Coordinates of C-alpha atoms and ligand atoms in Angstrom, one line a residue:
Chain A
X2 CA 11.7 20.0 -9.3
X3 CA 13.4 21.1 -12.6
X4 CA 15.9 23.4 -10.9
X5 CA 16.8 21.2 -7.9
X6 CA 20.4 20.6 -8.7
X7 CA 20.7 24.7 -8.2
X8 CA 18.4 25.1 -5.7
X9 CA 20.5 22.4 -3.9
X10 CA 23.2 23.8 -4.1
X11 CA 21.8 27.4 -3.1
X12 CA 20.2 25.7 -0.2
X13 CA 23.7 23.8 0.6
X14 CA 25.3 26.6 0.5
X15 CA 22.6 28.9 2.3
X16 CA 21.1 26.7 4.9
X17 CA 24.4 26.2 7.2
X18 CA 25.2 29.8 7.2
X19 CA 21.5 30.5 7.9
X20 CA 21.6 27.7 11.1
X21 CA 25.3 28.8 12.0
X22 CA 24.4 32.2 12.9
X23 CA 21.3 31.3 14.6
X24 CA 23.2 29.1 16.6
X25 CA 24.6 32.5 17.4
X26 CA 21.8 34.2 17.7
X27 CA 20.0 31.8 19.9
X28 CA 22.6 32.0 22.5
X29 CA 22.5 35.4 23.0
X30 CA 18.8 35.8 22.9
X31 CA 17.4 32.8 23.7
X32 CA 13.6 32.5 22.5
X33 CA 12.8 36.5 22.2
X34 CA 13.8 36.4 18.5
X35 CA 11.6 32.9 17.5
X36 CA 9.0 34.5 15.9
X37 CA 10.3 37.1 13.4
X38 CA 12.7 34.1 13.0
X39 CA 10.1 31.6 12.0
X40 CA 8.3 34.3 9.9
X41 CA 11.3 35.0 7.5
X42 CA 11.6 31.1 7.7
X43 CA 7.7 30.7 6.7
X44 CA 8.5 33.3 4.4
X45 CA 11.5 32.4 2.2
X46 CA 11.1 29.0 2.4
X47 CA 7.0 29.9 1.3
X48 CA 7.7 31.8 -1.8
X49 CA 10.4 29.3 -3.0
X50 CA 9.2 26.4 -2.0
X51 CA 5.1 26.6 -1.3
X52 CA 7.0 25.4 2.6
X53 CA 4.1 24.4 5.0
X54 CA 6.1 24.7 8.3
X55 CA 6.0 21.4 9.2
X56 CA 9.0 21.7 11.4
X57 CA 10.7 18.9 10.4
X58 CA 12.2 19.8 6.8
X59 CA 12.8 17.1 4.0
X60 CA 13.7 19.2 1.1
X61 CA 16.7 18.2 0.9
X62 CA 15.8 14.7 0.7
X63 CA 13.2 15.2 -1.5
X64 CA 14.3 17.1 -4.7
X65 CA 13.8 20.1 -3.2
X66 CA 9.8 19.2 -3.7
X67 CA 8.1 19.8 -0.6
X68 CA 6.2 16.6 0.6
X69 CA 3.3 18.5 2.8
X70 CA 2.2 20.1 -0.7
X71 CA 0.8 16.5 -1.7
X72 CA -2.8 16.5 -1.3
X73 CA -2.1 13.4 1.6
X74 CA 0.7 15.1 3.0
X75 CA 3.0 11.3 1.9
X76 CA 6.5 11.7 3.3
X77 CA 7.4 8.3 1.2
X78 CA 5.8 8.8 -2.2
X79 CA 4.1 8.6 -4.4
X80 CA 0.8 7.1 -3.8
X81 CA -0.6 4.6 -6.6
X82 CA -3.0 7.1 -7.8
X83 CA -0.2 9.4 -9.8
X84 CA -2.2 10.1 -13.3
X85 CA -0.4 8.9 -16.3
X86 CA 0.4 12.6 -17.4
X87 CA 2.2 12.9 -14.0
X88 CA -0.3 15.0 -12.2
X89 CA -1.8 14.4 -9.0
X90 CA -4.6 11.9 -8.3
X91 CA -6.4 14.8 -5.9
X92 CA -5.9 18.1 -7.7
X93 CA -5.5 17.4 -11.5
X94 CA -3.7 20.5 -12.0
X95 CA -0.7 20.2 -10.1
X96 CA 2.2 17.8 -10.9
X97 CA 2.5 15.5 -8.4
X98 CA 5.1 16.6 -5.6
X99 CA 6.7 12.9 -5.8
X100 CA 6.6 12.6 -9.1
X101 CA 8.5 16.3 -9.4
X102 CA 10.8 15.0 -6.0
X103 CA 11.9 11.9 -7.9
X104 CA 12.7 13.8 -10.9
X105 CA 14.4 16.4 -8.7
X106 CA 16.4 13.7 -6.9
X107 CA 17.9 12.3 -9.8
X108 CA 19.3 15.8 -10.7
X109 CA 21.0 16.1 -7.4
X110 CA 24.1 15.5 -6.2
X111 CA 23.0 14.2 -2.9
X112 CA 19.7 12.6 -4.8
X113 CA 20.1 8.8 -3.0
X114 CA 19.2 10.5 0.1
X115 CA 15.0 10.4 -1.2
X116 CA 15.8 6.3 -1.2
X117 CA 15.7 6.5 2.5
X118 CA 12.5 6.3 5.0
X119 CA 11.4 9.5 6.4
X120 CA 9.1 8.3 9.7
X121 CA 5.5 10.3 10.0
X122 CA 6.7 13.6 11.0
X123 CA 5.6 14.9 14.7
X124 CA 2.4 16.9 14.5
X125 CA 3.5 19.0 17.7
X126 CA 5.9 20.7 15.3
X127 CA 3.9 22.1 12.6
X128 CA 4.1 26.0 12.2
X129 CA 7.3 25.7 14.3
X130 CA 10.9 26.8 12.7
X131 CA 13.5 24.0 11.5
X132 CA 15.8 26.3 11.3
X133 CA 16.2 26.9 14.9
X134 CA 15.6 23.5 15.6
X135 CA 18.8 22.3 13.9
X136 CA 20.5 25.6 16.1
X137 CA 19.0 24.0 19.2
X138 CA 20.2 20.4 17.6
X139 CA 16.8 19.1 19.4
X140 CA 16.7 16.7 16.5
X141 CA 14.3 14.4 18.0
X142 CA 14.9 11.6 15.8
X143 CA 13.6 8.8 18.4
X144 CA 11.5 7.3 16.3
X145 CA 12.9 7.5 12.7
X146 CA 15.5 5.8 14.1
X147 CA 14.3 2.5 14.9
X148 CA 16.4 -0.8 14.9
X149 CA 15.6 -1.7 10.9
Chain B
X2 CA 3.2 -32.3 -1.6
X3 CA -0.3 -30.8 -2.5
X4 CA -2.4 -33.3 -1.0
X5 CA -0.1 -33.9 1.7
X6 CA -0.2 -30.4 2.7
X7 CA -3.7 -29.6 2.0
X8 CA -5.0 -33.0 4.7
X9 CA -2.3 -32.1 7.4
X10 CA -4.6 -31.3 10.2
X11 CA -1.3 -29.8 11.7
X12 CA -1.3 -27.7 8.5
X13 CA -4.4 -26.3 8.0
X14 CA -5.8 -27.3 11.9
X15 CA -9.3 -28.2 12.7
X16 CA -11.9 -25.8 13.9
X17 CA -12.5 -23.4 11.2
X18 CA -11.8 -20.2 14.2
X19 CA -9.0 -21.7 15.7
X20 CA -5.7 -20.5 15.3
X21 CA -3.2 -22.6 13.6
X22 CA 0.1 -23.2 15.5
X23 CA 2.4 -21.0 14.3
X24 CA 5.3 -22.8 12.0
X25 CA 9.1 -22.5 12.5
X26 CA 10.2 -19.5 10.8
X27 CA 6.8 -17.6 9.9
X28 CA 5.5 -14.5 11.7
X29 CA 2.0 -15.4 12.0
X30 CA -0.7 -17.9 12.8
X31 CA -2.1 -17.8 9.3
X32 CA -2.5 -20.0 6.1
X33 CA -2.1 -17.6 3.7
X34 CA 1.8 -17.0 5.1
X35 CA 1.8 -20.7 5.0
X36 CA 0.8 -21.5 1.3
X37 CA 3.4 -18.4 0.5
X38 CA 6.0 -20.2 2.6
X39 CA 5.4 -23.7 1.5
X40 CA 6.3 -22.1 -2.4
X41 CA 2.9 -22.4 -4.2
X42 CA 1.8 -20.1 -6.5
X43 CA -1.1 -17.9 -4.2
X44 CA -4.3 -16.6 -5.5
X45 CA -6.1 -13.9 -3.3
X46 CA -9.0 -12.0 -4.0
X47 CA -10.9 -8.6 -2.5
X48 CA -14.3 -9.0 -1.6
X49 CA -17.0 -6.0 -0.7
X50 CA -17.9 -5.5 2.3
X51 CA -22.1 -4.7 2.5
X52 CA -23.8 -1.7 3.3
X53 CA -25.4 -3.4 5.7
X54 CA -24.9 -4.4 9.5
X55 CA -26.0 -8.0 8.6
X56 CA -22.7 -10.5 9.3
X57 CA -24.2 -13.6 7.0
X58 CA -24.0 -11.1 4.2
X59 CA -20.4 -11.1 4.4
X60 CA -20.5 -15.0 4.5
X61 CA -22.5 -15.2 1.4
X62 CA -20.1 -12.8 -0.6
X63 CA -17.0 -14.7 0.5
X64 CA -18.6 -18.1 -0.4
X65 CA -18.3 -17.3 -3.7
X66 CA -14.5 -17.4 -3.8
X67 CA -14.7 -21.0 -1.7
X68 CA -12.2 -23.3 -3.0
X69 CA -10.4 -21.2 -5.6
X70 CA -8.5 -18.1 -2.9
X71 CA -5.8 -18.6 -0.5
X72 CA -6.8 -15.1 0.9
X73 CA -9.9 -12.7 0.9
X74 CA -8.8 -8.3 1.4
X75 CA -11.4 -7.4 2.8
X76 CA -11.3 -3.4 1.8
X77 CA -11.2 -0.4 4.1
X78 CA -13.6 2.3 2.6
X79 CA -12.1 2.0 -0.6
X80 CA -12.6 4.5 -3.2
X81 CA -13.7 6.7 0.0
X82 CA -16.8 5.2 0.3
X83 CA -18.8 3.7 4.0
X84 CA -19.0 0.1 4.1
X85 CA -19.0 -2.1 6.7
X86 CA -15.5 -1.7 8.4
X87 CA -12.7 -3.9 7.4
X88 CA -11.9 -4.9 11.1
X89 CA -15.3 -6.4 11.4
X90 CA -15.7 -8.0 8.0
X91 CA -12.5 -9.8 9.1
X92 CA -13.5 -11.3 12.2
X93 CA -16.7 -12.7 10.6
X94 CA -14.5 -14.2 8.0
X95 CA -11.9 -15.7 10.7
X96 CA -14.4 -16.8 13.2
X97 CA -15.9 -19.3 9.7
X98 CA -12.0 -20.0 9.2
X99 CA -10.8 -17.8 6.4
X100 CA -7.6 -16.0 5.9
X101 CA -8.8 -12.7 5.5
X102 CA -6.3 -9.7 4.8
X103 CA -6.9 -6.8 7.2
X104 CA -6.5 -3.9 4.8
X105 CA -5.9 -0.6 6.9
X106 CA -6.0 2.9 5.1
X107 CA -4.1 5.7 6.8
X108 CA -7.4 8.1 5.3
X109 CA -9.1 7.8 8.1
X110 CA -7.8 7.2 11.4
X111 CA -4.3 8.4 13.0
X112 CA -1.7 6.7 14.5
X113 CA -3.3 5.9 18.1
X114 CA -6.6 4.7 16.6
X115 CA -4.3 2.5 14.0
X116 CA -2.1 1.0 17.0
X117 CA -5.4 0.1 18.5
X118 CA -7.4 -1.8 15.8
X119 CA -4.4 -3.5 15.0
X120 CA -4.1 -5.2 18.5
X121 CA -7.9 -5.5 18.1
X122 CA -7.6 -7.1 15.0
X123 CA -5.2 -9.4 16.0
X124 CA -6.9 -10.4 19.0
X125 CA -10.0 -11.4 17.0
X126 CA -7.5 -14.3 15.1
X127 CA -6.4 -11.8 12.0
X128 CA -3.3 -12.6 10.6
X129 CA -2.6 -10.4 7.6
X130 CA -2.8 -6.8 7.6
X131 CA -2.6 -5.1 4.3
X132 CA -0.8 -1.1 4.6
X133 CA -2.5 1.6 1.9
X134 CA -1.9 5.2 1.6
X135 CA -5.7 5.5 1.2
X136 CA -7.9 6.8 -1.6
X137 CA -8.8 10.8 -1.2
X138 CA -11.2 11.7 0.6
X139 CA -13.0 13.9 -2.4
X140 CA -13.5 10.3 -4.4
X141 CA -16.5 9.0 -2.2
X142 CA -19.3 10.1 -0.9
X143 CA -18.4 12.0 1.9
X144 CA -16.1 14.6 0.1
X145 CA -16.9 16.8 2.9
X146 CA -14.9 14.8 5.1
X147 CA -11.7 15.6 7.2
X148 CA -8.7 13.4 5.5
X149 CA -6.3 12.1 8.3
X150 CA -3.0 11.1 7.1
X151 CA -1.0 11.1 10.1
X152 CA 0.9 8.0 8.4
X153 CA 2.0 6.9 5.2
X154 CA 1.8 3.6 3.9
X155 CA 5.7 3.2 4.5
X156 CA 5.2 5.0 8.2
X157 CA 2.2 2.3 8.4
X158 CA 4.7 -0.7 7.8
X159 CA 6.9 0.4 10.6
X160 CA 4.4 1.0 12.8
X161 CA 3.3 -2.4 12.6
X162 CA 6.5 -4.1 12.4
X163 CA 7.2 -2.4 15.8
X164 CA 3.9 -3.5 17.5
X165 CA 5.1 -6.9 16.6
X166 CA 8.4 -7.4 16.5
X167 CA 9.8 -5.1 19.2
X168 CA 6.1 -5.5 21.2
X169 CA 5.4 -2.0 22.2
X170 CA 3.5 1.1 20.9
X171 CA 5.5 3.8 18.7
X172 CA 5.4 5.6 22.5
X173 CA 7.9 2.6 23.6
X174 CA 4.9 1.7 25.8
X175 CA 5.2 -2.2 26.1
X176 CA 3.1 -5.0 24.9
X177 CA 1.9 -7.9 27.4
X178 CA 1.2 -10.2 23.8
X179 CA 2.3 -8.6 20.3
X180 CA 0.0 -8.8 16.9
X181 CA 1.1 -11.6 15.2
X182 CA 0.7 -10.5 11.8
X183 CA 2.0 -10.7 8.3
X184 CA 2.5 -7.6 7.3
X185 CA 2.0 -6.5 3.4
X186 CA 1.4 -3.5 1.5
X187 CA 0.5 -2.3 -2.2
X188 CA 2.5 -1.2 -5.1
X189 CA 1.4 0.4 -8.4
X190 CA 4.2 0.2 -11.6
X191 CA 1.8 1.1 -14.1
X192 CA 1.7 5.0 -13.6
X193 CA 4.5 7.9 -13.5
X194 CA 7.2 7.5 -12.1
X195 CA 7.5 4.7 -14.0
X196 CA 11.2 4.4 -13.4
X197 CA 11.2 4.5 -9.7
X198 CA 8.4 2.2 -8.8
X199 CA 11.0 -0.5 -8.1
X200 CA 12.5 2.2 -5.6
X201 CA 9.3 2.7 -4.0
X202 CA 8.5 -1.3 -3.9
X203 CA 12.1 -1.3 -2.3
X204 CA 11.3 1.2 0.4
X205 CA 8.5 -0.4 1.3
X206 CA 10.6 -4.0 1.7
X207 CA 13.0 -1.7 3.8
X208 CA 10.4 -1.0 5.8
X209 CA 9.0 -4.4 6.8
X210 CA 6.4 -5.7 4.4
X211 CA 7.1 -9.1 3.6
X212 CA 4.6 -9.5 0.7
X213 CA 3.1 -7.0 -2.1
X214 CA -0.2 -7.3 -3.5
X215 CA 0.1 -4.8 -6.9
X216 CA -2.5 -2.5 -8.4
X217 CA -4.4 -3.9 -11.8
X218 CA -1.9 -5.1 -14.4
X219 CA -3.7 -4.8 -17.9
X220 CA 0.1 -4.1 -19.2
X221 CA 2.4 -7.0 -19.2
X222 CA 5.5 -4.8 -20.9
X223 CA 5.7 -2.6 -18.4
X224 CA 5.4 -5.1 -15.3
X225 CA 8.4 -7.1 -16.9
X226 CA 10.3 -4.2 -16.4
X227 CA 9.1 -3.9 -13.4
X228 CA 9.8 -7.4 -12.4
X229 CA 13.5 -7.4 -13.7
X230 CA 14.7 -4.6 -12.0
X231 CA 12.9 -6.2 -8.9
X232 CA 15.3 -9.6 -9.1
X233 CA 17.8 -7.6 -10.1
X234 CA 17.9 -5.9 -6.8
X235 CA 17.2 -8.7 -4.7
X236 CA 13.3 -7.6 -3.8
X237 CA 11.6 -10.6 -4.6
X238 CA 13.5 -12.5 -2.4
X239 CA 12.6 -10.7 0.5
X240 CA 9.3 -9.6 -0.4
X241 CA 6.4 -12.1 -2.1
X242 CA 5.1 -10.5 -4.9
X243 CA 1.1 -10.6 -6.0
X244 CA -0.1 -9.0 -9.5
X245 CA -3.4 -7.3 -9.5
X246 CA -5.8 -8.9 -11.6
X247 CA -8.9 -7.8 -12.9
X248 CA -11.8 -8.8 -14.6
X249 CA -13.1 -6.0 -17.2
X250 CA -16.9 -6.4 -17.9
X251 CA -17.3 -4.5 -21.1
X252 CA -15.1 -1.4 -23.2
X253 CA -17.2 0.6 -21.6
X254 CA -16.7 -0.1 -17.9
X255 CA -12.8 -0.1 -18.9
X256 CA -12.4 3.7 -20.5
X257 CA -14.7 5.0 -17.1
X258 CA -12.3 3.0 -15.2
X259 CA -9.5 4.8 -17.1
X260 CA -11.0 8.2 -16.2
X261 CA -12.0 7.5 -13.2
X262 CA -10.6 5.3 -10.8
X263 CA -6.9 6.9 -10.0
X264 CA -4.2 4.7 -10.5
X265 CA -5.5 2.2 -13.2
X266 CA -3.4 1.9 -16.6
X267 CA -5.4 0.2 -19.2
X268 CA -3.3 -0.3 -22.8
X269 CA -6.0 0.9 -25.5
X270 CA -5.2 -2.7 -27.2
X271 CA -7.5 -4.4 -24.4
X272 CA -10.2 -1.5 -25.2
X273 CA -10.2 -1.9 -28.5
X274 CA -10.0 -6.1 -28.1
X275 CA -13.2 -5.5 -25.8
X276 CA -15.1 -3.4 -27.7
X277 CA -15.0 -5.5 -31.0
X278 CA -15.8 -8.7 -28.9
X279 CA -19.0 -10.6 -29.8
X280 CA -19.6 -11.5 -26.0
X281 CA -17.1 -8.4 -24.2
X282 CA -18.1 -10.1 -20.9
X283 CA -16.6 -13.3 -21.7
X284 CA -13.9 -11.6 -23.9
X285 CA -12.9 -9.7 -20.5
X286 CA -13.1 -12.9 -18.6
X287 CA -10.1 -14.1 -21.6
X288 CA -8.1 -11.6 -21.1
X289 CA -8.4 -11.8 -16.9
X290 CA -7.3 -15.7 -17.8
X291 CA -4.4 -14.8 -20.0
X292 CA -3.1 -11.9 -18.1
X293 CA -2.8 -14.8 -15.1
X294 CA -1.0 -16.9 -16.7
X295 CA 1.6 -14.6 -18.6
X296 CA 2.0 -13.2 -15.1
X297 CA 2.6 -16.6 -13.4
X298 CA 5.6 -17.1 -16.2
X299 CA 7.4 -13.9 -15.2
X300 CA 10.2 -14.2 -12.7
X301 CA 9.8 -13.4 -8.9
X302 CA 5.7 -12.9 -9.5
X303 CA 4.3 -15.5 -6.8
X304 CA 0.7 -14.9 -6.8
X305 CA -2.0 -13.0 -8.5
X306 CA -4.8 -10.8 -6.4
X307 CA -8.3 -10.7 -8.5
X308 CA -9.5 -7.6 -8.0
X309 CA -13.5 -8.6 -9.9
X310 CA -15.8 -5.6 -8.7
X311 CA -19.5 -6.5 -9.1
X312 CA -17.8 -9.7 -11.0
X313 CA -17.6 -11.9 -7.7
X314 CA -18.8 -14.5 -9.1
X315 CA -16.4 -15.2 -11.7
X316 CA -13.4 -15.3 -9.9
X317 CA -13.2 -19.4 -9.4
X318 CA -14.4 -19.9 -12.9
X319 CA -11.2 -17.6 -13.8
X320 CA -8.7 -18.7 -11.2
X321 CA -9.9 -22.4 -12.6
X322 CA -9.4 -21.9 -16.4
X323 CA -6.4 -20.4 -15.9
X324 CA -4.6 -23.4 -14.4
X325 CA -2.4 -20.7 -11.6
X326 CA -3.0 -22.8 -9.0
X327 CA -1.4 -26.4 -10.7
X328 CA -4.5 -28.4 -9.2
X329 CA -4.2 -27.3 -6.0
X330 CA -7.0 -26.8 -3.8
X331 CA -6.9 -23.9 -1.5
X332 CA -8.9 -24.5 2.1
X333 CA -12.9 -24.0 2.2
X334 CA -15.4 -24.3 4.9
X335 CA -16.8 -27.7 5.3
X336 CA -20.2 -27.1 4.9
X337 CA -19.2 -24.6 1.2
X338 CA -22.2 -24.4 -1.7
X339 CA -19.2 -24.8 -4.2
X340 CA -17.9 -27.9 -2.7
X341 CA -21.4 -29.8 -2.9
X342 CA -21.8 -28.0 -6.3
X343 CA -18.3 -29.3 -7.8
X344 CA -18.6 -33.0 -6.1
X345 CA -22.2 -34.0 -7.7
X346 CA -21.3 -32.6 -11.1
Ligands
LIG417 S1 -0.6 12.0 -6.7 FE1 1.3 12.7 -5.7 S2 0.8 14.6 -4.8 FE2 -1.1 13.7 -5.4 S3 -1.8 12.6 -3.5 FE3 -0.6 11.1 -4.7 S4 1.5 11.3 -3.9 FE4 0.4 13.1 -3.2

């Protein structure tokens, strides 16, 4: 992503505030306010992001380029199959998400983080809101965090 | 050492099905580990599996590698396409005592059907498992297809690691007997980002795979980058690195591959060197022979994998020419055509 050392920084700066007050919010309301929650989520995240809702969110790890927009939804990319303009092996008209989350990565601050393994993510969460989920803290990291 | 090594019943055992006993510091029951271990200079090959449900076809395709390959891939739907399954062209070759390379796509199955065939595939004397992203589904000939992807190659290495190192599924359910495999996967430095491959090789080291088979190198520059930035980090000495080879029948055949098969890099200099060849099939079978041994000079490479699509029959008489494998001669049945052909000429 060309604009990922702003948008981390937006996102830095945006993100806590945004999971702070639902933390909030969450205590007070428990679950009623989930789904107008997880549509401004879907939303926001959706217009600057393409953001599939997978539930488990890696942007920050990943150049601000969202994995689940590659064609194989790869969490550690790129595949082999990049073309040699940079576009993707599937749909010839979009750069390739790694390829823009490498690029991305090198412009941010916190751009190492991308070097690290991200485990398959849990299906169960998809359409689900990781916003509130890092309110709730249910990080349910059990497998991602295997002895390496 | 190489005769030594290659008559050591303990070595390379006796019945051509039965497992070898596992040696002191290796992972798995198999001879390709072994020759990798013992520090020689591996040569592995692909071969393609039939369209067909007929097991001795998959004998006669692998016979024509006998004597020159450490290690037959035996592909899983590659380029999206049906062919007889990888798990079962592997048995067939382990049960006639080769060493075989599982390769396992994430394309097609998830992560329970995945845990499965690999205990199944271990169980049937596998030892090498190969872990691939997988080709898209819209490159075969079943575009209509649902794609799976619940892994990723790297999500793939972990998984197995787990099944054999810690002995239970990703669930934390518990293994009576774990897969003893050796565990590999792929890497491609020939196409954007150029500049991180080497980060991508290292993830995939982080996550368990202990050796690399690469896609098609036509492009020796850019692999010694590659390479360099690889010992420089301390990769290939965790990691056994194989360069993809192939074997380019005409300048034709090349630009289509160019176009069309995702992931290839060809330099125009070996288009160009094609098309004004006199004989372009023997002129590709040069280059095939150089690129091996340029490759074997470069530091950290310790194999090559000859990827020769519809040019089976080529391989030995490439693998041979180009001197990789210092007169050694890797394991082949008994009873092999090539063996009574090379003894009575
Ligand atoms: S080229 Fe990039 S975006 Fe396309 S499938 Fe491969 S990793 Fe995904």
């Amino acid at each position: 992503m060309r604009h990922s050392r702003f948008m981390e920084r937006l996102y830095n700066a945006v993100n806590p505030s945004i999971v702070g007050s639902l933390r909030l919010i969450t205590k007070v309301f428990g679950t009623k306010l989930d789904k107008p929650i997880t549509a401004a989520e879907a939303g926001l995240k959706g217009f600057l992001f393409d953001c599939k809702m997978c539930g488990d969110c890696a942007l920050s790890k990943t150049g601000m380029s969202c994995p689940m927009n590659c064609p194989k939804t790869i969490r550690n990319g790129p595949c082999g199959g990049v073309r040699a303009n940079g576009m993707c092996e599937v749909k010839p008209e979009m750069r390739c998400v790694w390829v823009a989350a490498w690029d991305g990565a090198s412009r941010m601050k916190n751009g190492d983080e991308i070097k690290n393994i991200e485990f398959a993510v849990d299906n169960r969460d998809t359409g689900k809101s990781s916003w509130l989920k890092l309110a709730r803290e249910e990080k349910n990291g059990d497998i991602a965090e295997v002895s390496h | 050492m190489g005769a030594a090594f290659q008559n050591d019943p303990l070595v390379l055992g006796t019945n051509p099905g039965d497992p070898l006993p596992m040696l002191e510091g290796h992972v798995s029951h198999g001879r390709f580990e072994r020759v990798l271990k013992a520090g020689h200079f591996a040569v592995t090959t692909e071969i393609a599996p039939p369209d067909s449900a007929d097991p001795d076809e998959v004998l006669k395709r692998a016979s024509l590698f006998d004597g020159y390959v450490d290690a037959i891939n035996a592909t899983d739907g590659s380029g999206a396409h049906c062919h007889m399954s990888s798990l079962a062209v592997c048995a067939i070759l382990t049960r006639a005592g080769y060493s075989p390379i599982l390769q396992i796509s994430c394309r097609d199955r998830n992560r329970i059907a995945i845990q499965g065939d690999t205990l199944g595939a271990a169980a049937l004397g596998v030892c090498n498992a190969l872990c691939l992203s997988g080709d898209d589904v819209g490159a075969g000939d079943h575009p209509e297809a649902k794609p799976v992807f619940d892994f990723d190659s790297v999500s793939l290495i972990r998984t197995l690691r787990i099944l054999r190192d810690e002995s239970r599924f990703l669930s934390g359910r518990k293994l009576d007997l774990a897969p003893k495999l050796f565990i590999g996967s792929s890497i491609n430095p020939f196409v954007p980002p150029i500049e991180n491959r080497v980060d991508q090789l290292a993830k995939k080291i982080q996550a368990g795979a202990e050796y690399i088979q690469s896609q098609y190198c036509f492009d020796i520059e850019i692999l010694k980058g590659f390479m360099s930035k690889a010992v420089d980090m301390g990769l290939t000495e965790k990691a056994y690195i194989l360069i993809g080879i192939g074997v380019l029948p005409s300048a034709k055949t090349a630009s289509w591959m160019r176009e069309n098969v995702p992931g290839v890099h060809i330099p125009d200099a070996i288009i160009d060197r094609l098309q004004q060849a006199k004989k372009p099939k023997k002129e590709g079978r040069d280059i095939c022979v150089e690129l091996m041994q340029q490759v074997k000079e470069i530091e950290g490479v310790k194999g090559v994998h000859v990827m020769a699509y519809r040019q089976e029959k080529w391989v030995g008489d490439v693998v041979k020419r180009s001197g990789v494998l210092d007169g050694r001669k890797p394991w082949q049945p008994e009873n092999s055509i090539q063996k009574s052909l090379t003894e009575t000429s």
